[in-house]
Amino acid sequence: MEQVKKIHNRVAARLLDHVRNRTTDQAEGLMRVSSASYTDPELWQREMEVIFKRLPILAALSAEISQPGHYKTLDLLDTPILLTRLRDGSVRAMLNVCGHRGMKLAEGKGKCDKFACPYHAWLYGNDGNLLRIAGEDSYGEVEKASFKLKQLPVYERGGMIFVVLTAGLEVDFEGFLGGMIEDIEALGFADWHYCGNREIHGANWKVAYDGYLEGYHFAAAHPETIHARTFSNLAAYDNYGPHQLIGFAQKAMEEKLGQVPPDELHLHENNGYDFIRTLFPNVSIFVAPEITQIAQLIPGPGVGENRTVLHFIQRQAPQSEEERQANEQMMDWLRGVVDSEDYQLGLKVQEGLESGAFEYITFGRNEPGNQLFHRTLDHYLSEDAAQRLVAELGSKDAAKAGAHSEGDRLVVAKG
């Protein structure tokens, strides 16, 4: 926790300095990325196999299945998943597929400790064990254990539940999330209230994710919303390997925090500055005073598409119907902003990229978060790294072979 405070103080202090000097964090130079990176279906498939199916991917927030017996179903990259909370409080992640004829076992979310297959009524416990075969005397003798639901590696920490979409592939979760999960854990999400979610659809997942990594577009794309309170093209960055902490200064930052001692700046998130926390490869977290938004980007079904689930949580449940309605309105408003002012622009970006007008796009020195993101992608997709992931990721030291263990820090300067 002390390390988290130091990082927050450092980023906030740099933001304050940028406000005074009208500067921003900068990378060492420009970076070009091939336009085909956003349009090539073969590359997209490689990203799915090497990154999304072999790293811990957010599947749910703990608050969604907070009590024993709670369950949630979802599809990630055409993988049907069933998440359950067991009596001992632990979480199971399983393929949501009946061992008999491949029927999806459950739908939606709710509370129950047994699941009856809707096709032939085979009965499973919420731990995945087959409990009963309907008409077993006529079906024939089988070993029930062989029909147990296929288990997926699952990790829960900081109020978030992650799965690995490759069965049997245990990873070094702590090594991968590193200090970022400690940062998130300090927020106390595990005890927060789940308000609901909204969905939006957009362009290639990297087109969408690029937008979460910079504030360079605030003035042009968000003139009456974000830019009304937050500077455009003024940000400070830190990173825990591939995961990023991005600070954006509010226009009142100097007035509010100009006299605050440097070692107390970490106490003032949302009161002078805001943080975006990103989890590689596809999560962005914005903690706001009114409500917290956690964006979960799900690639596909094709290279030029993504489905984003915006999860919303608060420190406590609404205490009245009026508060609940206010939450609904806030969730609708935030969805509208992200959809109309980000994702609709992203779809036009996708059209431009697919036109072939330019062979490359260019990230400026003032977009260091995007540069780190694309360097990390390049690392994972490199032949050597991909082979190492396949061969070693199951070992406890394997994640340390990734880009996030190489001490990759953003190079920043006043510009």
CSV table of N, CA and C in Angstrom, one decimal, residues 219-300:
chain,number,residue,atom,x,y,z
A,219,ALA,N,-10.5,17.6,-26.2
A,219,ALA,CA,-11.1,18.8,-26.6
A,219,ALA,C,-11.9,18.7,-27.9
A,220,ALA,N,-11.4,17.8,-28.8
A,220,ALA,CA,-12.1,17.6,-30.1
A,220,ALA,C,-13.3,16.7,-29.9
A,221,ALA,N,-13.2,15.6,-29.2
A,221,ALA,CA,-14.3,14.6,-29.2
A,221,ALA,C,-15.2,14.8,-28.0
A,222,HIS,N,-14.8,15.4,-26.9
A,222,HIS,CA,-15.6,15.6,-25.7
A,222,HIS,C,-15.7,17.0,-25.3
A,223,PRO,N,-16.0,18.0,-26.2
A,223,PRO,CA,-16.0,19.4,-25.8
A,223,PRO,C,-16.9,19.8,-24.7
A,224,GLU,N,-18.1,19.1,-24.6
A,224,GLU,CA,-19.1,19.5,-23.6
A,224,GLU,C,-19.2,18.6,-22.4
A,225,THR,N,-18.4,17.5,-22.5
A,225,THR,CA,-18.5,16.5,-21.4
A,225,THR,C,-17.2,16.4,-20.6
A,226,ILE,N,-16.3,15.6,-21.0
A,226,ILE,CA,-15.0,15.4,-20.3
A,226,ILE,C,-14.2,16.7,-20.3
A,227,HIS,N,-14.1,17.4,-21.5
A,227,HIS,CA,-13.3,18.6,-21.6
A,227,HIS,C,-13.8,19.7,-20.8
A,228,ALA,N,-15.1,19.7,-20.4
A,228,ALA,CA,-15.7,20.7,-19.6
A,228,ALA,C,-15.0,20.8,-18.2
A,229,ARG,N,-14.4,19.7,-17.7
A,229,ARG,CA,-13.8,19.8,-16.4
A,229,ARG,C,-12.3,19.3,-16.5
A,230,THR,N,-11.9,18.7,-17.6
A,230,THR,CA,-10.6,18.1,-17.6
A,230,THR,C,-9.8,18.7,-18.8
A,231,PHE,N,-8.5,18.9,-18.5
A,231,PHE,CA,-7.6,19.4,-19.6
A,231,PHE,C,-7.5,18.4,-20.7
A,232,SER,N,-7.3,18.8,-21.9
A,232,SER,CA,-7.0,18.0,-23.0
A,232,SER,C,-5.5,18.0,-23.3
A,233,ASN,N,-5.0,16.9,-23.7
A,233,ASN,CA,-3.5,16.8,-24.0
A,233,ASN,C,-2.7,17.2,-22.9
A,234,LEU,N,-3.1,16.7,-21.7
A,234,LEU,CA,-2.3,17.0,-20.5
A,234,LEU,C,-2.5,15.8,-19.5
A,235,ALA,N,-1.5,14.9,-19.4
A,235,ALA,CA,-1.6,13.7,-18.7
A,235,ALA,C,-0.3,13.2,-18.1
A,236,ALA,N,-0.3,12.4,-17.1
A,236,ALA,CA,0.9,11.8,-16.5
A,236,ALA,C,0.6,10.3,-16.4
A,237,TYR,N,1.7,9.5,-16.7
A,237,TYR,CA,1.6,8.1,-16.8
A,237,TYR,C,2.5,7.4,-15.8
A,238,ASP,N,2.1,6.2,-15.3
A,238,ASP,CA,3.0,5.3,-14.6
A,238,ASP,C,2.5,3.9,-15.1
A,239,ASN,N,3.3,2.9,-14.9
A,239,ASN,CA,2.9,1.6,-15.3
A,239,ASN,C,3.5,0.5,-14.4
A,240,TYR,N,2.6,-0.5,-14.3
A,240,TYR,CA,3.1,-1.8,-13.6
A,240,TYR,C,3.2,-2.8,-14.7
A,241,GLY,N,4.4,-2.8,-15.4
A,241,GLY,CA,4.6,-3.7,-16.5
A,241,GLY,C,3.6,-3.2,-17.6
A,242,PRO,N,2.8,-4.1,-18.2
A,242,PRO,CA,1.9,-3.7,-19.3
A,242,PRO,C,0.6,-2.9,-18.8
A,243,HIS,N,0.4,-2.9,-17.5
A,243,HIS,CA,-0.8,-2.2,-16.9
A,243,HIS,C,-0.5,-0.8,-16.6
A,244,GLN,N,-1.4,0.1,-16.8
A,244,GLN,CA,-1.1,1.5,-16.7
A,244,GLN,C,-2.0,2.3,-15.7
A,245,LEU,N,-1.3,3.3,-15.1
A,245,LEU,CA,-2.0,4.2,-14.3
A,245,LEU,C,-1.9,5.6,-15.0
A,246,ILE,N,-3.0,6.1,-15.4
A,246,ILE,CA,-3.0,7.4,-16.2
A,246,ILE,C,-3.7,8.5,-15.5
A,247,GLY,N,-3.0,9.6,-15.2
A,247,GLY,CA,-3.6,10.7,-14.5
A,247,GLY,C,-4.0,11.8,-15.4
A,248,PHE,N,-5.2,12.3,-15.2
A,248,PHE,CA,-5.7,13.4,-16.0
A,248,PHE,C,-6.1,14.6,-15.0
A,249,ALA,N,-5.5,15.7,-15.3
A,249,ALA,CA,-5.7,16.9,-14.4
A,249,ALA,C,-7.0,17.6,-14.7
A,250,GLN,N,-7.8,17.9,-13.6
A,250,GLN,CA,-9.0,18.7,-13.8
A,250,GLN,C,-8.5,20.2,-13.9
A,251,LYS,N,-9.4,21.0,-14.5
A,251,LYS,CA,-9.0,22.4,-14.7
A,251,LYS,C,-8.9,23.2,-13.4
A,252,ALA,N,-9.5,22.6,-12.3
A,252,ALA,CA,-9.4,23.3,-11.0
A,252,ALA,C,-8.3,22.7,-10.2
A,253,MET,N,-7.4,21.9,-10.8
A,253,MET,CA,-6.4,21.2,-10.0
A,253,MET,C,-5.4,22.2,-9.2
A,254,GLU,N,-5.0,23.2,-9.9
A,254,GLU,CA,-4.1,24.2,-9.2
A,254,GLU,C,-4.8,24.9,-8.0
A,255,GLU,N,-6.0,25.3,-8.3
A,255,GLU,CA,-6.8,25.9,-7.2
A,255,GLU,C,-7.0,25.0,-6.0
A,256,LYS,N,-7.3,23.7,-6.3
A,256,LYS,CA,-7.7,22.8,-5.2
A,256,LYS,C,-6.4,22.2,-4.5
A,257,LEU,N,-5.4,21.9,-5.3
A,257,LEU,CA,-4.3,21.2,-4.7
A,257,LEU,C,-2.9,21.9,-4.7
A,258,GLY,N,-2.9,23.1,-5.1
A,258,GLY,CA,-1.7,23.9,-5.3
A,258,GLY,C,-0.9,24.0,-4.0
A,259,GLN,N,-1.6,24.0,-2.8
A,259,GLN,CA,-0.9,24.1,-1.5
A,259,GLN,C,-0.9,22.8,-0.7
A,260,VAL,N,-1.3,21.7,-1.3
A,260,VAL,CA,-1.3,20.4,-0.6
A,260,VAL,C,0.1,19.8,-0.6
A,261,PRO,N,0.5,19.3,0.6
A,261,PRO,CA,1.9,18.7,0.7
A,261,PRO,C,2.0,17.6,-0.3
A,262,PRO,N,3.2,17.4,-0.9
A,262,PRO,CA,3.4,16.4,-2.0
A,262,PRO,C,3.1,15.0,-1.5
A,263,ASP,N,3.3,14.7,-0.2
A,263,ASP,CA,3.1,13.3,0.3
A,263,ASP,C,1.6,13.1,0.6
A,264,GLU,N,0.7,14.1,0.4
A,264,GLU,CA,-0.7,13.9,0.6
A,264,GLU,C,-1.5,14.0,-0.6
A,265,LEU,N,-0.9,14.2,-1.8
A,265,LEU,CA,-1.6,14.3,-3.0
A,265,LEU,C,-2.4,13.0,-3.3
A,266,HIS,N,-2.0,11.9,-2.9
A,266,HIS,CA,-2.7,10.6,-3.2
A,266,HIS,C,-4.1,10.6,-2.5
A,267,LEU,N,-4.4,11.5,-1.6
A,267,LEU,CA,-5.7,11.5,-0.9
A,267,LEU,C,-6.7,12.2,-1.7
A,268,HIS,N,-6.4,12.8,-2.9
A,268,HIS,CA,-7.3,13.7,-3.5
A,268,HIS,C,-7.7,13.2,-4.9
A,269,GLU,N,-7.7,11.9,-5.2
A,269,GLU,CA,-8.2,11.4,-6.4
A,269,GLU,C,-9.7,11.9,-6.6
A,270,ASN,N,-10.0,12.4,-7.8
A,270,ASN,CA,-11.4,12.9,-8.1
A,270,ASN,C,-11.6,14.3,-7.5
A,271,ASN,N,-10.6,14.8,-6.8
A,271,ASN,CA,-10.7,16.2,-6.3
A,271,ASN,C,-9.5,17.0,-6.7
A,272,GLY,N,-9.4,17.2,-8.0
A,272,GLY,CA,-8.3,17.9,-8.6
A,272,GLY,C,-7.7,17.1,-9.8
A,273,TYR,N,-7.8,15.8,-9.7
A,273,TYR,CA,-7.3,15.0,-10.8
A,273,TYR,C,-8.1,13.6,-10.8
A,274,ASP,N,-8.0,12.9,-11.9
A,274,ASP,CA,-8.6,11.6,-12.0
A,274,ASP,C,-7.6,10.6,-12.5
A,275,PHE,N,-7.8,9.3,-12.2
A,275,PHE,CA,-7.0,8.2,-12.7
A,275,PHE,C,-7.8,7.3,-13.6
A,276,ILE,N,-7.2,6.9,-14.6
A,276,ILE,CA,-7.7,5.7,-15.4
A,276,ILE,C,-6.7,4.6,-15.1
A,277,ARG,N,-7.2,3.4,-14.7
A,277,ARG,CA,-6.3,2.2,-14.5
A,277,ARG,C,-6.7,1.2,-15.6
A,278,THR,N,-5.6,0.8,-16.3
A,278,THR,CA,-5.9,-0.2,-17.4
A,278,THR,C,-5.2,-1.5,-17.0
A,279,LEU,N,-5.9,-2.6,-17.4
A,279,LEU,CA,-5.3,-3.9,-17.2
A,279,LEU,C,-5.2,-4.5,-18.6
A,280,PHE,N,-3.9,-4.8,-18.9
A,280,PHE,CA,-3.6,-5.4,-20.2
A,280,PHE,C,-4.3,-6.8,-20.3
A,281,PRO,N,-5.0,-7.2,-21.3
A,281,PRO,CA,-5.0,-6.4,-22.6
A,281,PRO,C,-6.3,-5.6,-22.8
A,282,ASN,N,-7.3,-5.7,-21.9
A,282,ASN,CA,-8.6,-5.2,-22.4
A,282,ASN,C,-9.5,-4.6,-21.3
A,283,VAL,N,-9.0,-4.0,-20.3
A,283,VAL,CA,-9.8,-3.5,-19.2
A,283,VAL,C,-9.4,-2.0,-18.9
A,284,SER,N,-10.4,-1.2,-18.7
A,284,SER,CA,-10.1,0.2,-18.3
A,284,SER,C,-11.1,0.5,-17.1
A,285,ILE,N,-10.5,1.1,-16.1
A,285,ILE,CA,-11.2,1.4,-14.8
A,285,ILE,C,-11.2,2.9,-14.6
A,286,PHE,N,-12.4,3.5,-14.4
A,286,PHE,CA,-12.5,4.9,-14.0
A,286,PHE,C,-13.3,5.0,-12.7
A,287,VAL,N,-12.6,5.4,-11.7
A,287,VAL,CA,-13.3,5.6,-10.4
A,287,VAL,C,-13.7,7.0,-10.3
A,288,ALA,N,-15.0,7.2,-10.3
A,288,ALA,CA,-15.6,8.6,-10.2
A,288,ALA,C,-16.4,8.7,-8.9
A,289,PRO,N,-16.6,10.0,-8.4
A,289,PRO,CA,-17.3,10.1,-7.2
A,289,PRO,C,-18.8,9.6,-7.2
A,290,GLU,N,-19.4,9.8,-8.4
A,290,GLU,CA,-20.8,9.4,-8.6
A,290,GLU,C,-20.9,7.8,-8.7
A,291,ILE,N,-20.1,7.2,-9.6
A,291,ILE,CA,-20.2,5.8,-9.8
A,291,ILE,C,-18.9,5.4,-10.5
A,292,THR,N,-18.5,4.2,-10.4
A,292,THR,CA,-17.2,3.7,-11.0
A,292,THR,C,-17.6,2.8,-12.2
A,293,GLN,N,-16.9,3.1,-13.3
A,293,GLN,CA,-17.1,2.4,-14.6
A,293,GLN,C,-15.9,1.5,-14.9
A,294,ILE,N,-16.2,0.2,-15.1
A,294,ILE,CA,-15.1,-0.7,-15.5
A,294,ILE,C,-15.5,-1.2,-16.9
A,295,ALA,N,-14.7,-0.8,-17.9
A,295,ALA,CA,-14.9,-1.2,-19.3
A,295,ALA,C,-14.2,-2.5,-19.6
A,296,GLN,N,-14.9,-3.5,-20.1
A,296,GLN,CA,-14.4,-4.8,-20.4
A,296,GLN,C,-14.6,-5.0,-21.9
A,297,LEU,N,-13.5,-4.9,-22.7
A,297,LEU,CA,-13.5,-5.0,-24.1
A,297,LEU,C,-13.4,-6.4,-24.6
A,298,ILE,N,-14.3,-6.9,-25.3
A,298,ILE,CA,-14.4,-8.2,-25.8
A,298,ILE,C,-14.2,-8.2,-27.3
A,299,PRO,N,-13.1,-8.7,-27.9
A,299,PRO,CA,-12.9,-8.6,-29.3
A,299,PRO,C,-13.9,-9.5,-30.1
A,300,GLY,N,-14.1,-9.1,-31.3
A,300,GLY,CA,-14.9,-9.9,-32.2
A,300,GLY,C,-16.4,-9.5,-32.3
